[in-house]
Amino acid sequence: MAASTKNLALTQLTHLAGCASLMIHQQDDWHSTQPLWLVENQALFDDLSWLPAEATGTVLYYAGHIHGVLLDWLAKQPRCSELILFADYDGVGLSNYVRLCERLQQQVQFWLMPNWQQKLQHMGNRELWLNNRPLFDSSVEKLNSLKQPKL
C-alpha cells in the first residue's frame, strides 16, 4: 500500500482563521520546505509584526523550556528547511538553543532581532537575567564544547 501525502494548507488556514494548529507526535511525517520559527514569547507570537519583511515559513509558539515532546518531534526527522529559534535572551533561551543543537541533525539559528542590545536594555528584566545567569554561563560552556558558531 502506497503512503499517501497529505498537505496542510497553513497559509490559507491562517488567513481564514487567524492561525492554524497541528497536534504533533513523534511518528507523524509533518515537514515543510520553508523555515520553522520557534518563538518563546507569547506576545511576539500573537503579533508577528517583528518578523523580517522577507521572512517565510511556519511560526510555532512554545513557553519557557522546550518540552521534551517538541524536542523529540523535531529530532525524529528534518522538519523544515531551516530552524530558527527566537527565544528570550536569557539563560533559559540559550539553554533551549543548546538542547536543540545537541539533539538535531540540522543547523539551528538563534535569531537576534535588529537592535537587540538596545531593546534588551530598555525592556529587559535585570532580576530575571541574574536569576538565570548560572544557566546562561553553563550554556555558553556547552556551546563552546559543541563548536557552535558564536551568536
Short mmCIF file of C-alpha atoms in Angstrom, two decimals:
data_model
loop_
_atom_site.label_atom_id
_atom_site.label_comp_id
_atom_site.label_asym_id
_atom_site.label_seq_id
_atom_site.Cartn_x
_atom_site.Cartn_y
_atom_site.Cartn_z
CA MET A 1 0.00 0.00 0.00
CA ALA A 2 1.50 3.33 -1.03
CA ALA A 3 1.83 6.03 1.60
CA SER A 4 -0.42 8.98 0.97
CA THR A 5 0.85 12.50 1.02
CA LYS A 6 -1.23 14.96 2.98
CA ASN A 7 -0.82 18.69 2.70
CA LEU A 8 -1.96 21.11 5.35
CA ALA A 9 -2.67 24.48 3.79
CA LEU A 10 -1.25 26.53 6.67
CA THR A 11 -1.23 29.81 4.77
CA GLN A 12 -4.87 29.52 3.72
CA LEU A 13 -5.98 28.36 7.18
CA THR A 14 -4.12 31.20 8.83
CA HIS A 15 -5.67 33.79 6.53
CA LEU A 16 -9.10 32.30 7.15
CA ALA A 17 -8.93 31.80 10.92
CA GLY A 18 -6.00 33.92 12.07
CA CYS A 19 -3.96 30.84 12.95
CA ALA A 20 -3.76 27.11 12.38
CA SER A 21 -2.79 24.40 14.81
CA LEU A 22 -1.35 20.96 14.43
CA MET A 23 -1.16 18.26 17.08
CA ILE A 24 2.32 16.80 16.91
CA HIS A 25 3.51 13.33 17.74
CA GLN A 26 6.91 11.83 17.14
CA GLN A 27 5.72 9.39 14.47
CA ASP A 28 3.98 11.92 12.23
CA ASP A 29 5.66 12.90 8.99
CA TRP A 30 4.98 16.65 9.04
CA HIS A 31 7.68 18.66 7.33
CA SER A 32 7.96 21.86 5.38
CA THR A 33 10.19 23.18 2.65
CA GLN A 34 10.05 26.52 4.47
CA PRO A 35 11.75 27.66 7.70
CA LEU A 36 10.23 26.87 11.09
CA TRP A 37 10.40 29.70 13.63
CA LEU A 38 10.19 28.68 17.31
CA VAL A 39 9.01 31.69 19.34
CA GLU A 40 9.15 31.70 23.14
CA ASN A 41 7.33 34.96 23.84
CA GLN A 42 3.51 34.77 23.67
CA ALA A 43 3.09 38.49 22.88
CA LEU A 44 5.52 38.22 19.95
CA PHE A 45 3.75 35.10 18.71
CA ASP A 46 0.41 36.93 18.85
CA ASP A 47 1.76 39.93 16.92
CA LEU A 48 4.17 38.92 14.17
CA SER A 49 4.97 42.48 13.05
CA TRP A 50 8.57 41.93 14.26
CA LEU A 51 9.18 39.30 11.55
CA PRO A 52 11.57 40.48 8.84
CA ALA A 53 9.70 41.51 5.68
CA GLU A 54 11.35 38.70 3.71
CA ALA A 55 10.56 36.00 6.30
CA THR A 56 8.63 32.92 5.24
CA GLY A 57 7.66 29.71 6.94
CA THR A 58 5.74 28.46 9.93
CA VAL A 59 5.76 30.09 13.37
CA LEU A 60 5.39 27.81 16.39
CA TYR A 61 4.93 29.02 19.97
CA TYR A 62 6.49 27.33 22.99
CA ALA A 63 6.57 28.53 26.59
CA GLY A 64 9.81 28.62 28.60
CA HIS A 65 11.77 25.40 28.35
CA ILE A 66 11.19 23.49 25.13
CA HIS A 67 9.06 20.50 26.13
CA GLY A 68 10.52 17.05 25.55
CA VAL A 69 7.64 16.16 23.21
CA LEU A 70 8.55 19.06 20.90
CA LEU A 71 12.25 18.28 21.14
CA ASP A 72 11.66 14.59 20.33
CA TRP A 73 9.37 15.57 17.43
CA LEU A 74 11.98 17.90 15.96
CA ALA A 75 14.75 15.32 16.43
CA LYS A 76 12.84 12.44 14.80
CA GLN A 77 13.45 13.73 11.25
CA PRO A 78 14.25 17.01 9.49
CA ARG A 79 11.04 19.03 9.78
CA CYS A 80 11.96 22.18 7.88
CA SER A 81 14.46 23.82 5.57
CA GLU A 82 15.78 25.97 8.42
CA LEU A 83 15.08 26.01 12.15
CA ILE A 84 15.12 29.49 13.68
CA LEU A 85 14.90 29.89 17.44
CA PHE A 86 13.60 33.24 18.68
CA ALA A 87 14.00 32.68 22.40
CA ASP A 88 14.15 35.12 25.27
CA TYR A 89 17.67 36.47 25.62
CA ASP A 90 18.39 34.80 28.94
CA GLY A 91 19.73 31.57 30.39
CA VAL A 92 16.59 29.60 29.55
CA GLY A 93 16.62 30.82 25.95
CA LEU A 94 20.29 29.96 25.47
CA SER A 95 19.76 26.60 27.20
CA ASN A 96 16.99 25.80 24.69
CA TYR A 97 19.37 26.64 21.85
CA VAL A 98 21.97 24.25 23.30
CA ARG A 99 19.39 21.47 23.66
CA LEU A 100 18.33 21.89 20.03
CA CYS A 101 21.94 21.91 18.81
CA GLU A 102 22.70 18.76 20.81
CA ARG A 103 19.67 16.81 19.57
CA LEU A 104 19.01 17.88 16.00
CA GLN A 105 20.73 16.77 12.86
CA GLN A 106 20.30 20.20 11.29
CA GLN A 107 21.71 23.65 11.91
CA VAL A 108 19.74 25.80 14.32
CA GLN A 109 19.83 29.58 14.08
CA PHE A 110 19.46 31.66 17.26
CA TRP A 111 17.69 34.73 15.94
CA LEU A 112 18.65 38.14 17.25
CA MET A 113 16.27 40.90 16.25
CA PRO A 114 17.69 44.14 14.86
CA ASN A 115 18.93 46.48 17.62
CA TRP A 116 18.50 43.69 20.15
CA GLN A 117 21.04 45.18 22.60
CA GLN A 118 19.14 48.46 22.90
CA LYS A 119 15.79 46.68 23.17
CA LEU A 120 17.15 44.39 25.87
CA GLN A 121 18.44 47.36 27.87
CA HIS A 122 15.08 49.10 27.54
CA MET A 123 12.74 46.13 28.07
CA GLY A 124 14.92 43.53 29.79
CA ASN A 125 14.36 42.24 33.30
CA ARG A 126 17.58 42.51 35.34
CA GLU A 127 16.30 40.25 38.14
CA LEU A 128 15.34 37.52 35.66
CA TRP A 129 18.74 37.83 33.99
CA LEU A 130 20.57 37.50 37.31
CA ASN A 131 18.43 34.53 38.39
CA ASN A 132 19.21 32.74 35.12
CA ARG A 133 22.90 33.73 34.94
CA PRO A 134 24.25 30.30 36.06
CA LEU A 135 22.17 28.60 33.33
CA PHE A 136 23.44 31.14 30.80
CA ASP A 137 27.08 30.55 31.79
CA SER A 138 26.75 26.75 31.64
CA SER A 139 25.04 27.03 28.24
CA VAL A 140 27.92 29.12 26.90
CA GLU A 141 30.35 26.43 28.08
CA LYS A 142 28.31 23.71 26.35
CA LEU A 143 28.14 25.75 23.13
CA ASN A 144 31.90 26.15 23.16
CA SER A 145 32.33 22.38 23.57
CA LEU A 146 29.86 21.76 20.71
CA LYS A 147 31.89 24.09 18.47
CA GLN A 148 28.75 26.04 17.57
CA PRO A 149 29.11 29.35 15.76
CA LYS A 150 29.26 32.36 18.04
CA LEU A 151 25.97 34.24 18.39
#
